[in-house]
């Protein structure tokens, strides 16, 4: 930052801090990073500072790292790349209080995570099992409700969202 400031480019520089994943650090009895889609691994910081960023402080929004490219292009005054996935989160950086994603997705190996504010599904394609957590009642993801009859509607809804996402982003999977 000091070198950028000395060069007189501080007002023309956008700083972005993020990570590709977190670590369990003992959560759920796990100490590695790629073993799960628990929030300890899947929720990572995404911090912007610089021109075009007016929001100060923490925002709890559902965004995906695939949104980073479109956001950087948008902040640079460029249009999106043809065929690229993700959306610009510029409205959030400019202070708008809007939900850009109702559901976010992540995948590792065959597992796919779908997450809304209330629910998280960890989907194992082709398998009769999965994981479903009510994040409102169980933010630490300790009670798997996948086979709970009372959660059947939520499970069906989250599986439908996941299959739709797979069908629109992973054509070779079908």
GROMACS .gro file of N, CA and C in nm:
model
  522
    1UNK      N    1   0.084  -0.119   0.000
    1UNK     CA    2   0.000   0.000   0.000
    1UNK      C    3   0.088   0.125   0.000
    2UNK      N    4   0.196   0.119   0.077
    2UNK     CA    5   0.286   0.234   0.084
    2UNK      C    6   0.348   0.264  -0.053
    3UNK      N    7   0.388   0.160  -0.126
    3UNK     CA    8   0.448   0.179  -0.258
    3UNK      C    9   0.346   0.236  -0.357
    4UNK      N   10   0.223   0.188  -0.349
    4UNK     CA   11   0.116   0.240  -0.437
    4UNK      C   12   0.088   0.386  -0.404
    5UNK      N   13   0.088   0.417  -0.276
    5UNK     CA   14   0.065   0.556  -0.235
    5UNK      C   15   0.179   0.647  -0.282
    6UNK      N   16   0.304   0.600  -0.268
    6UNK     CA   17   0.419   0.678  -0.315
    6UNK      C   18   0.415   0.702  -0.465
    7UNK      N   19   0.361   0.604  -0.539
    7UNK     CA   20   0.351   0.617  -0.685
    7UNK      C   21   0.234   0.706  -0.726
    8UNK      N   22   0.155   0.750  -0.628
    8UNK     CA   23   0.042   0.837  -0.659
    8UNK      C   24  -0.077   0.763  -0.719
    9UNK      N   25  -0.084   0.633  -0.698
    9UNK     CA   26  -0.190   0.554  -0.760
    9UNK      C   27  -0.293   0.500  -0.661
   10UNK      N   28  -0.288   0.546  -0.538
   10UNK     CA   29  -0.380   0.494  -0.437
   10UNK      C   30  -0.526   0.514  -0.476
   11UNK      N   31  -0.558   0.629  -0.534
   11UNK     CA   32  -0.696   0.656  -0.574
   11UNK      C   33  -0.738   0.577  -0.698
   12UNK      N   34  -0.643   0.510  -0.762
   12UNK     CA   35  -0.673   0.429  -0.882
   12UNK      C   36  -0.656   0.280  -0.856
   13UNK      N   37  -0.647   0.241  -0.730
   13UNK     CA   38  -0.618   0.102  -0.696
   13UNK      C   39  -0.731   0.041  -0.615
   14UNK      N   40  -0.773  -0.075  -0.656
   14UNK     CA   41  -0.875  -0.151  -0.584
   14UNK      C   42  -0.805  -0.266  -0.511
   15UNK      N   43  -0.831  -0.278  -0.383
   15UNK     CA   44  -0.775  -0.386  -0.303
   15UNK      C   45  -0.884  -0.490  -0.278
   16UNK      N   46  -0.849  -0.616  -0.296
   16UNK     CA   47  -0.943  -0.725  -0.273
   16UNK      C   48  -0.872  -0.830  -0.188
   17UNK      N   49  -0.937  -0.872  -0.082
   17UNK     CA   50  -0.885  -0.977   0.005
   17UNK      C   51  -0.988  -1.087   0.014
   18UNK      N   52  -0.945  -1.211  -0.012
   18UNK     CA   53  -1.035  -1.326   0.000
   18UNK      C   54  -0.952  -1.452   0.016
   19UNK      N   55  -1.017  -1.563   0.016
   19UNK     CA   56  -0.951  -1.693   0.024
   19UNK      C   57  -1.035  -1.793  -0.053
   20UNK      N   58  -0.975  -1.901  -0.097
   20UNK     CA   59  -1.052  -2.002  -0.170
   20UNK      C   60  -1.126  -2.096  -0.075
   21UNK      N   61  -1.084  -2.103   0.050
   21UNK     CA   62  -1.151  -2.188   0.148
   21UNK      C   63  -1.100  -2.155   0.287
   22UNK      N   64  -1.175  -2.201   0.387
   22UNK     CA   65  -1.132  -2.190   0.525
   22UNK      C   66  -1.079  -2.325   0.572
   23UNK      N   67  -1.067  -2.342   0.701
   23UNK     CA   68  -1.023  -2.466   0.762
   23UNK      C   69  -1.117  -2.502   0.876
   24UNK      N   70  -1.135  -2.631   0.900
   24UNK     CA   71  -1.223  -2.673   1.009
   24UNK      C   72  -1.163  -2.641   1.146
   25UNK      N   73  -1.032  -2.655   1.162
   25UNK     CA   74  -0.965  -2.624   1.288
   25UNK      C   75  -1.034  -2.688   1.409
   26UNK      N   76  -1.076  -2.813   1.390
   26UNK     CA   77  -1.139  -2.888   1.498
   26UNK      C   78  -1.290  -2.891   1.493
   27UNK      N   79  -1.352  -2.802   1.414
   27UNK     CA   80  -1.498  -2.806   1.401
   27UNK      C   81  -1.538  -2.943   1.349
   28UNK      N   82  -1.641  -3.000   1.406
   28UNK     CA   83  -1.692  -3.131   1.365
   28UNK      C   84  -1.586  -3.240   1.380
   29UNK      N   85  -1.486  -3.215   1.463
   29UNK     CA   86  -1.380  -3.313   1.483
   29UNK      C   87  -1.284  -3.323   1.366
   30UNK      N   88  -1.285  -3.224   1.277
   30UNK     CA   89  -1.202  -3.227   1.157
   30UNK      C   90  -1.094  -3.120   1.166
   31UNK      N   91  -0.979  -3.148   1.106
   31UNK     CA   92  -0.871  -3.049   1.110
   31UNK      C   93  -0.820  -3.012   0.972
   32UNK      N   94  -0.882  -3.060   0.868
   32UNK     CA   95  -0.837  -3.026   0.734
   32UNK      C   96  -0.943  -2.945   0.663
   33UNK      N   97  -0.912  -2.904   0.541
   33UNK     CA   98  -0.996  -2.805   0.476
   33UNK      C   99  -1.089  -2.857   0.367
   34UNK      N  100  -1.049  -2.958   0.295
   34UNK     CA  101  -1.130  -3.001   0.181
   34UNK      C  102  -1.227  -3.112   0.214
   35UNK      N  103  -1.245  -3.140   0.340
   35UNK     CA  104  -1.325  -3.254   0.379
   35UNK      C  105  -1.474  -3.226   0.382
   36UNK      N  106  -1.513  -3.101   0.375
   36UNK     CA  107  -1.653  -3.071   0.399
   36UNK      C  108  -1.696  -2.943   0.330
   37UNK      N  109  -1.824  -2.919   0.341
   37UNK     CA  110  -1.882  -2.792   0.297
   37UNK      C  111  -1.940  -2.719   0.417
   38UNK      N  112  -1.894  -2.752   0.536
   38UNK     CA  113  -1.939  -2.679   0.654
   38UNK      C  114  -1.898  -2.532   0.639
   39UNK      N  115  -1.969  -2.445   0.709
   39UNK     CA  116  -1.941  -2.302   0.698
   39UNK      C  117  -1.798  -2.267   0.736
   40UNK      N  118  -1.737  -2.344   0.826
   40UNK     CA  119  -1.597  -2.317   0.863
   40UNK      C  120  -1.505  -2.323   0.742
   41UNK      N  121  -1.543  -2.400   0.641
   41UNK     CA  122  -1.465  -2.413   0.518
   41UNK      C  123  -1.522  -2.326   0.407
   42UNK      N  124  -1.653  -2.324   0.394
   42UNK     CA  125  -1.718  -2.260   0.279
   42UNK      C  126  -1.734  -2.108   0.292
   43UNK      N  127  -1.748  -2.055   0.413
   43UNK     CA  128  -1.764  -1.910   0.431
   43UNK      C  129  -1.627  -1.846   0.445
   44UNK      N  130  -1.592  -1.766   0.348
   44UNK     CA  131  -1.461  -1.701   0.350
   44UNK      C  132  -1.480  -1.550   0.341
   45UNK      N  133  -1.381  -1.474   0.388
   45UNK     CA  134  -1.393  -1.329   0.378
   45UNK      C  135  -1.382  -1.283   0.233
   46UNK      N  136  -1.450  -1.177   0.202
   46UNK     CA  137  -1.438  -1.111   0.072
   46UNK      C  138  -1.443  -0.961   0.102
   47UNK      N  139  -1.326  -0.897   0.097
   47UNK     CA  140  -1.312  -0.758   0.139
   47UNK      C  141  -1.266  -0.675   0.020
   48UNK      N  142  -1.335  -0.566  -0.006
   48UNK     CA  143  -1.299  -0.471  -0.112
   48UNK      C  144  -1.269  -0.337  -0.048
   49UNK      N  145  -1.170  -0.267  -0.100
   49UNK     CA  146  -1.142  -0.129  -0.058
   49UNK      C  147  -1.085  -0.055  -0.178
   50UNK      N  148  -1.130   0.068  -0.197
   50UNK     CA  149  -1.078   0.149  -0.307
   50UNK      C  150  -1.189   0.216  -0.384
   51UNK      N  151  -1.158   0.265  -0.505
   51UNK     CA  152  -1.256   0.337  -0.586
   51UNK      C  153  -1.379   0.252  -0.616
   52UNK      N  154  -1.495   0.312  -0.603
   52UNK     CA  155  -1.620   0.242  -0.632
   52UNK      C  156  -1.676   0.165  -0.514
   53UNK      N  157  -1.604   0.164  -0.402
   53UNK     CA  158  -1.649   0.091  -0.284
   53UNK      C  159  -1.689   0.192  -0.178
   54UNK      N  160  -1.819   0.202  -0.153
   54UNK     CA  161  -1.865   0.300  -0.054
   54UNK      C  162  -1.915   0.234   0.073
   55UNK      N  163  -1.933   0.103   0.071
   55UNK     CA  164  -1.984   0.033   0.188
   55UNK      C  165  -1.871   0.012   0.288
   56UNK      N  166  -1.896   0.051   0.410
   56UNK     CA  167  -1.799   0.033   0.517
   56UNK      C  168  -1.860  -0.064   0.618
   57UNK      N  169  -1.781  -0.159   0.663
   57UNK     CA  170  -1.827  -0.252   0.765
   57UNK      C  171  -1.864  -0.386   0.709
   58UNK      N  172  -1.906  -0.471   0.798
   58UNK     CA  173  -1.937  -0.609   0.762
   58UNK      C  174  -2.076  -0.619   0.702
   59UNK      N  175  -2.086  -0.694   0.594
   59UNK     CA  176  -2.215  -0.723   0.530
   59UNK      C  177  -2.230  -0.873   0.527
   60UNK      N  178  -2.345  -0.922   0.559
   60UNK     CA  179  -2.371  -1.065   0.554
   60UNK      C  180  -2.454  -1.093   0.430
   61UNK      N  181  -2.385  -1.123   0.321
   61UNK     CA  182  -2.452  -1.146   0.193
   61UNK      C  183  -2.409  -1.280   0.134
   62UNK      N  184  -2.497  -1.342   0.060
   62UNK     CA  185  -2.463  -1.463  -0.011
   62UNK      C  186  -2.401  -1.425  -0.145
   63UNK      N  187  -2.272  -1.449  -0.159
   63UNK     CA  188  -2.202  -1.427  -0.285
   63UNK      C  189  -2.114  -1.548  -0.311
   64UNK      N  190  -2.068  -1.560  -0.435
   64UNK     CA  191  -1.981  -1.671  -0.473
   64UNK      C  192  -1.850  -1.614  -0.524
   65UNK      N  193  -1.743  -1.686  -0.506
   65UNK     CA  194  -1.614  -1.638  -0.556
   65UNK      C  195  -1.615  -1.625  -0.708
   66UNK      N  196  -1.703  -1.695  -0.776
   66UNK     CA  197  -1.714  -1.683  -0.921
   66UNK      C  198  -1.767  -1.544  -0.960
   67UNK      N  199  -1.820  -1.471  -0.861
   67UNK     CA  200  -1.866  -1.333  -0.884
   67UNK      C  201  -1.750  -1.234  -0.887
   68UNK      N  202  -1.633  -1.276  -0.846
   68UNK     CA  203  -1.518  -1.184  -0.837
   68UNK      C  204  -1.480  -1.129  -0.974
   69UNK      N  205  -1.468  -1.214  -1.074
   69UNK     CA  206  -1.430  -1.168  -1.209
   69UNK      C  207  -1.527  -1.065  -1.265
   70UNK      N  208  -1.657  -1.096  -1.270
   70UNK     CA  209  -1.752  -0.997  -1.320
   70UNK      C  210  -1.752  -0.867  -1.239
   71UNK      N  211  -1.728  -0.876  -1.109
   71UNK     CA  212  -1.725  -0.756  -1.025
   71UNK      C  213  -1.605  -0.669  -1.061
   72UNK      N  214  -1.488  -0.730  -1.074
   72UNK     CA  215  -1.368  -0.653  -1.109
   72UNK      C  216  -1.381  -0.589  -1.246
   73UNK      N  217  -1.436  -0.662  -1.343
   73UNK     CA  218  -1.457  -0.604  -1.475
   73UNK      C  219  -1.554  -0.486  -1.468
   74UNK      N  220  -1.662  -0.502  -1.392
   74UNK     CA  221  -1.761  -0.396  -1.377
   74UNK      C  222  -1.699  -0.272  -1.312
   75UNK      N  223  -1.622  -0.291  -1.206
   75UNK     CA  224  -1.559  -0.177  -1.138
   75UNK      C  225  -1.456  -0.108  -1.227
   76UNK      N  226  -1.399  -0.183  -1.321
   76UNK     CA  227  -1.303  -0.125  -1.415
   76UNK      C  228  -1.372  -0.059  -1.535
   77UNK      N  229  -1.505  -0.065  -1.536
   77UNK     CA  230  -1.580  -0.003  -1.645
   77UNK      C  231  -1.589  -0.089  -1.769
   78UNK      N  232  -1.565  -0.218  -1.754
   78UNK     CA  233  -1.571  -0.311  -1.867
   78UNK      C  234  -1.694  -0.399  -1.857
   79UNK      N  235  -1.739  -0.447  -1.970
   79UNK     CA  236  -1.854  -0.535  -1.972
   79UNK      C  237  -1.816  -0.677  -1.936
   80UNK      N  238  -1.915  -0.761  -1.911
   80UNK     CA  239  -1.887  -0.901  -1.876
   80UNK      C  240  -1.829  -0.977  -1.995
   81UNK      N  241  -1.757  -1.083  -1.966
   81UNK     CA  242  -1.704  -1.170  -2.070
   81UNK      C  243  -1.815  -1.259  -2.122
   82UNK      N  244  -1.819  -1.282  -2.253
   82UNK     CA  245  -1.920  -1.369  -2.311
   82UNK      C  246  -1.907  -1.509  -2.253
   83UNK      N  247  -2.018  -1.564  -2.208
   83UNK     CA  248  -2.022  -1.700  -2.158
   83UNK      C  249  -1.968  -1.719  -2.018
   84UNK      N  250  -1.922  -1.611  -1.955
   84UNK     CA  251  -1.867  -1.623  -1.819
   84UNK      C  252  -1.980  -1.638  -1.717
   85UNK      N  253  -1.952  -1.712  -1.613
   85UNK     CA  254  -2.047  -1.728  -1.504
   85UNK      C  255  -2.023  -1.620  -1.400
   86UNK      N  256  -2.114  -1.609  -1.306
   86UNK     CA  257  -2.101  -1.512  -1.199
   86UNK      C  258  -2.168  -1.382  -1.236
   87UNK      N  259  -2.192  -1.301  -1.133
   87UNK     CA  260  -2.254  -1.170  -1.151
   87UNK      C  261  -2.172  -1.065  -1.076
   88UNK      N  262  -2.185  -0.942  -1.116
   88UNK     CA  263  -2.117  -0.834  -1.046
   88UNK      C  264  -2.189  -0.805  -0.914
   89UNK      N  265  -2.111  -0.795  -0.808
   89UNK     CA  266  -2.169  -0.759  -0.679
   89UNK      C  267  -2.149  -0.610  -0.651
   90UNK      N  268  -2.124  -0.535  -0.756
   90UNK     CA  269  -2.105  -0.390  -0.742
   90UNK      C  270  -2.216  -0.321  -0.663
   91UNK      N  271  -2.344  -0.358  -0.685
   91UNK     CA  272  -2.449  -0.292  -0.605
   91UNK      C  273  -2.425  -0.303  -0.454
   92UNK      N  274  -2.375  -0.416  -0.409
   92UNK     CA  275  -2.347  -0.432  -0.266
   92UNK      C  276  -2.233  -0.341  -0.222
   93UNK      N  277  -2.132  -0.329  -0.308
   93UNK     CA  278  -2.016  -0.246  -0.274
   93UNK      C  279  -2.053  -0.098  -0.272
   94UNK      N  280  -2.157  -0.062  -0.345
   94UNK     CA  281  -2.203   0.076  -0.349
   94UNK      C  282  -2.308   0.104  -0.242
   95UNK      N  283  -2.332   0.006  -0.156
   95UNK     CA  284  -2.420   0.029  -0.041
   95UNK      C  285  -2.562  -0.017  -0.056
   96UNK      N  286  -2.599  -0.073  -0.171
   96UNK     CA  287  -2.737  -0.121  -0.186
   96UNK      C  288  -2.761  -0.238  -0.092
   97UNK      N  289  -2.878  -0.241  -0.034
   97UNK     CA  290  -2.917  -0.351   0.054
   97UNK      C  291  -3.009  -0.442  -0.025
   98UNK      N  292  -2.948  -0.528  -0.103
   98UNK     CA  293  -3.022  -0.616  -0.191
   98UNK      C  294  -2.965  -0.756  -0.185
   99UNK      N  295  -3.049  -0.854  -0.212
   99UNK     CA  296  -3.004  -0.992  -0.219
   99UNK      C  297  -2.975  -1.023  -0.365
  100UNK      N  298  -2.849  -1.047  -0.399
  100UNK     CA  299  -2.813  -1.078  -0.537
  100UNK      C  300  -2.828  -1.227  -0.567
  101UNK      N  301  -2.808  -1.310  -0.465
  101UNK     CA  302  -2.823  -1.455  -0.480
  101UNK      C  303  -2.919  -1.506  -0.374
  102UNK      N  304  -3.015  -1.583  -0.416
  102UNK     CA  305  -3.102  -1.651  -0.320
  102UNK      C  306  -3.036  -1.781  -0.274
  103UNK      N  307  -2.958  -1.840  -0.364
  103UNK     CA  308  -2.888  -1.965  -0.335
  103UNK      C  309  -2.747  -1.953  -0.391
  104UNK      N  310  -2.649  -2.000  -0.315
  104UNK     CA  311  -2.511  -2.008  -0.363
  104UNK      C  312  -2.469  -2.154  -0.364
  105UNK      N  313  -2.372  -2.184  -0.450
  105UNK     CA  314  -2.329  -2.322  -0.470
  105UNK      C  315  -2.177  -2.332  -0.460
  106UNK      N  316  -2.134  -2.450  -0.422
  106UNK     CA  317  -1.992  -2.482  -0.417
  106UNK      C  318  -1.980  -2.631  -0.443
  107UNK      N  319  -1.869  -2.670  -0.502
  107UNK     CA  320  -1.851  -2.814  -0.526
  107UNK      C  321  -1.707  -2.853  -0.500
  108UNK      N  322  -1.691  -2.975  -0.454
  108UNK     CA  323  -1.559  -3.034  -0.435
  108UNK      C  324  -1.572  -3.182  -0.461
  109UNK      N  325  -1.498  -3.230  -0.560
  109UNK     CA  326  -1.514  -3.369  -0.600
  109UNK      C  327  -1.658  -3.390  -0.644
  110UNK      N  328  -1.719  -3.499  -0.604
  110UNK     CA  329  -1.858  -3.522  -0.646
  110UNK      C  330  -1.960  -3.445  -0.562
  111UNK      N  331  -1.920  -3.390  -0.448
  111UNK     CA  332  -2.015  -3.322  -0.358
  111UNK      C  333  -2.047  -3.181  -0.406
  112UNK      N  334  -2.173  -3.146  -0.390
  112UNK     CA  335  -2.219  -3.012  -0.425
  112UNK      C  336  -2.293  -2.954  -0.305
  113UNK      N  337  -2.258  -2.832  -0.270
  113UNK     CA  338  -2.327  -2.763  -0.163
  113UNK      C  339  -2.419  -2.658  -0.223
  114UNK      N  340  -2.541  -2.655  -0.174
  114UNK     CA  341  -2.635  -2.548  -0.206
  114UNK      C  342  -2.671  -2.483  -0.073
  115UNK      N  343  -2.664  -2.349  -0.068
  115UNK     CA  344  -2.689  -2.280   0.058
  115UNK      C  345  -2.779  -2.160   0.035
  116UNK      N  346  -2.881  -2.150   0.118
  116UNK     CA  347  -2.963  -2.031   0.126
  116UNK      C  348  -2.939  -1.971   0.264
  117UNK      N  349  -3.009  -1.867   0.297
  117UNK     CA  350  -2.993  -1.812   0.432
  117UNK      C  351  -3.039  -1.913   0.538
  118UNK      N  352  -3.142  -1.991   0.507
  118UNK     CA  353  -3.200  -2.081   0.607
  118UNK      C  354  -3.148  -2.225   0.597
  119UNK      N  355  -3.120  -2.272   0.477
  119UNK     CA  356  -3.088  -2.414   0.459
  119UNK      C  357  -2.955  -2.434   0.389
  120UNK      N  358  -2.893  -2.548   0.420
  120UNK     CA  359  -2.774  -2.592   0.347
  120UNK      C  360  -2.791  -2.740   0.315
  121UNK      N  361  -2.774  -2.771   0.187
  121UNK     CA  362  -2.775  -2.909   0.140
  121UNK      C  363  -2.636  -2.945   0.092
  122UNK      N  364  -2.590  -3.061   0.132
  122UNK     CA  365  -2.468  -3.117   0.074
  122UNK      C  366  -2.516  -3.241  -0.001
  123UNK      N  367  -2.506  -3.232  -0.132
  123UNK     CA  368  -2.563  -3.329  -0.225
  123UNK      C  369  -2.454  -3.420  -0.277
  124UNK      N  370  -2.481  -3.549  -0.272
  124UNK     CA  371  -2.388  -3.650  -0.322
  124UNK      C  372  -2.457  -3.715  -0.442
  125UNK      N  373  -2.432  -3.666  -0.565
  125UNK     CA  374  -2.503  -3.718  -0.683
  125UNK      C  375  -2.494  -3.870  -0.694
  126UNK      N  376  -2.610  -3.930  -0.717
  126UNK     CA  377  -2.617  -4.074  -0.734
  126UNK      C  378  -2.618  -4.154  -0.606
  127UNK      N  379  -2.612  -4.088  -0.492
  127UNK     CA  380  -2.610  -4.158  -0.364
  127UNK      C  381  -2.743  -4.141  -0.291
  128UNK      N  382  -2.782  -4.238  -0.209
  128UNK     CA  383  -2.909  -4.229  -0.137
  128UNK      C  384  -2.901  -4.147  -0.009
  129UNK      N  385  -2.788  -4.087   0.017
  129UNK     CA  386  -2.769  -4.010   0.139
  129UNK      C  387  -2.726  -3.868   0.106
  130UNK      N  388  -2.731  -3.782   0.204
  130UNK     CA  389  -2.689  -3.645   0.189
  130UNK      C  390  -2.688  -3.577   0.324
  131UNK      N  391  -2.671  -3.447   0.323
  131UNK     CA  392  -2.672  -3.370   0.446
  131UNK      C  393  -2.762  -3.248   0.425
  132UNK      N  394  -2.841  -3.219   0.525
  132UNK     CA  395  -2.931  -3.104   0.520
  132UNK      C  396  -2.931  -3.040   0.659
  133UNK      N  397  -2.904  -2.911   0.662
  133UNK     CA  398  -2.899  -2.839   0.789
  133UNK      C  399  -2.990  -2.718   0.783
  134UNK      N  400  -3.063  -2.696   0.891
  134UNK     CA  401  -3.141  -2.574   0.907
  134UNK      C  402  -3.050  -2.475   0.976
  135UNK      N  403  -2.997  -2.380   0.902
  135UNK     CA  404  -2.898  -2.287   0.955
  135UNK      C  405  -2.956  -2.186   1.053
  136UNK      N  406  -3.087  -2.167   1.049
  136UNK     CA  407  -3.152  -2.078   1.144
  136UNK      C  408  -3.153  -2.141   1.283
  137UNK      N  409  -3.192  -2.267   1.289
  137UNK     CA  410  -3.201  -2.338   1.417
  137UNK      C  411  -3.072  -2.407   1.458
  138UNK      N  412  -2.986  -2.434   1.361
  138UNK     CA  413  -2.864  -2.512   1.386
  138UNK      C  414  -2.747  -2.449   1.310
  139UNK      N  415  -2.703  -2.329   1.350
  139UNK     CA  416  -2.597  -2.260   1.276
  139UNK      C  417  -2.462  -2.332   1.279
  140UNK      N  418  -2.443  -2.422   1.375
  140UNK     CA  419  -2.317  -2.496   1.382
  140UNK      C  420  -2.320  -2.625   1.299
  141UNK      N  421  -2.431  -2.649   1.231
  141UNK     CA  422  -2.445  -2.765   1.141
  141UNK      C  423  -2.415  -2.896   1.214
  142UNK      N  424  -2.485  -2.919   1.323
  142UNK     CA  425  -2.463  -3.038   1.404
  142UNK      C  426  -2.571  -3.144   1.386
  143UNK      N  427  -2.689  -3.104   1.336
  143UNK     CA  428  -2.801  -3.197   1.325
  143UNK      C  429  -2.840  -3.215   1.179
  144UNK      N  430  -2.800  -3.328   1.121
  144UNK     CA  431  -2.830  -3.358   0.982
  144UNK      C  432  -2.978  -3.398   0.970
  145UNK      N  433  -3.055  -3.319   0.896
  145UNK     CA  434  -3.198  -3.342   0.880
  145UNK      C  435  -3.235  -3.407   0.748
  146UNK      N  436  -3.136  -3.458   0.676
  146UNK     CA  437  -3.161  -3.511   0.542
  146UNK      C  438  -3.270  -3.618   0.540
  147UNK      N  439  -3.268  -3.708   0.636
  147UNK     CA  440  -3.367  -3.817   0.640
  147UNK      C  441  -3.482  -3.790   0.734
  148UNK      N  442  -3.491  -3.670   0.789
  148UNK     CA  443  -3.597  -3.634   0.880
  148UNK      C  444  -3.725  -3.606   0.801
  149UNK      N  445  -3.832  -3.682   0.826
  149UNK     CA  446  -3.957  -3.662   0.751
  149UNK      C  447  -4.011  -3.519   0.761
  150UNK      N  448  -3.986  -3.451   0.872
  150UNK     CA  449  -4.035  -3.314   0.889
  150UNK      C  450  -3.961  -3.215   0.799
  151UNK      N  451  -3.847  -3.255   0.746
  151UNK     CA  452  -3.768  -3.168   0.659
  151UNK      C  453  -3.776  -3.208   0.512
  152UNK      N  454  -3.867  -3.299   0.480
  152UNK     CA  455  -3.875  -3.350   0.343
  152UNK      C  456  -3.900  -3.239   0.241
  153UNK      N  457  -3.986  -3.145   0.273
  153UNK     CA  458  -4.015  -3.037   0.179
  153UNK      C  459  -3.891  -2.951   0.155
  154UNK      N  460  -3.819  -2.918   0.261
  154UNK     CA  461  -3.697  -2.839   0.247
  154UNK      C  462  -3.592  -2.917   0.168
  155UNK      N  463  -3.578  -3.045   0.197
  155UNK     CA  464  -3.482  -3.127   0.123
  155UNK      C  465  -3.516  -3.130  -0.026
  156UNK      N  466  -3.641  -3.152  -0.058
  156UNK     CA  467  -3.684  -3.157  -0.198
  156UNK      C  468  -3.655  -3.024  -0.267
  157UNK      N  469  -3.687  -2.915  -0.199
  157UNK     CA  470  -3.662  -2.782  -0.256
  157UNK      C  471  -3.514  -2.760  -0.282
  158UNK      N  472  -3.429  -2.796  -0.188
  158UNK     CA  473  -3.285  -2.775  -0.204
  158UNK      C  474  -3.227  -2.867  -0.311
  159UNK      N  475  -3.277  -2.990  -0.320
  159UNK     CA  476  -3.231  -3.082  -0.426
  159UNK      C  477  -3.272  -3.027  -0.562
  160UNK      N  478  -3.394  -2.975  -0.574
  160UNK     CA  479  -3.439  -2.915  -0.700
  160UNK      C  480  -3.351  -2.798  -0.740
  161UNK      N  481  -3.315  -2.712  -0.647
  161UNK     CA  482  -3.227  -2.600  -0.676
  161UNK      C  483  -3.091  -2.652  -0.726
  162UNK      N  484  -3.041  -2.755  -0.661
  162UNK     CA  485  -2.911  -2.812  -0.698
  162UNK      C  486  -2.917  -2.874  -0.837
  163UNK      N  487  -3.020  -2.951  -0.866
  163UNK     CA  488  -3.032  -3.012  -0.998
  163UNK      C  489  -3.047  -2.906  -1.107
  164UNK      N  490  -3.120  -2.799  -1.078
  164UNK     CA  491  -3.132  -2.690  -1.175
  164UNK      C  492  -2.995  -2.627  -1.199
  165UNK      N  493  -2.922  -2.601  -1.092
  165UNK     CA  494  -2.787  -2.543  -1.106
  165UNK      C  495  -2.697  -2.637  -1.186
  166UNK      N  496  -2.703  -2.765  -1.156
  166UNK     CA  497  -2.622  -2.861  -1.232
  166UNK      C  498  -2.658  -2.859  -1.380
  167UNK      N  499  -2.786  -2.850  -1.408
  167UNK     CA  500  -2.832  -2.851  -1.547
  167UNK      C  501  -2.796  -2.726  -1.624
  168UNK      N  502  -2.774  -2.617  -1.554
  168UNK     CA  503  -2.741  -2.492  -1.624
  168UNK      C  504  -2.593  -2.460  -1.621
  169UNK      N  505  -2.516  -2.529  -1.537
  169UNK     CA  506  -2.373  -2.499  -1.529
  169UNK      C  507  -2.283  -2.617  -1.560
  170UNK      N  508  -2.338  -2.737  -1.556
  170UNK     CA  509  -2.256  -2.856  -1.574
  170UNK      C  510  -2.322  -2.951  -1.675
  171UNK      N  511  -2.336  -2.905  -1.796
  171UNK     CA  512  -2.407  -2.984  -1.897
  171UNK      C  513  -2.351  -3.124  -1.911
  172UNK      N  514  -2.219  -3.141  -1.896
  172UNK     CA  515  -2.157  -3.273  -1.911
  172UNK      C  516  -2.198  -3.368  -1.799
  173UNK      N  517  -2.257  -3.318  -1.691
  173UNK     CA  518  -2.294  -3.402  -1.576
  173UNK      C  519  -2.425  -3.476  -1.599
  174UNK      N  520  -2.505  -3.427  -1.690
  174UNK     CA  521  -2.640  -3.484  -1.704
  174UNK      C  522  -2.641  -3.614  -1.780
   0.00000   0.00000   0.00000
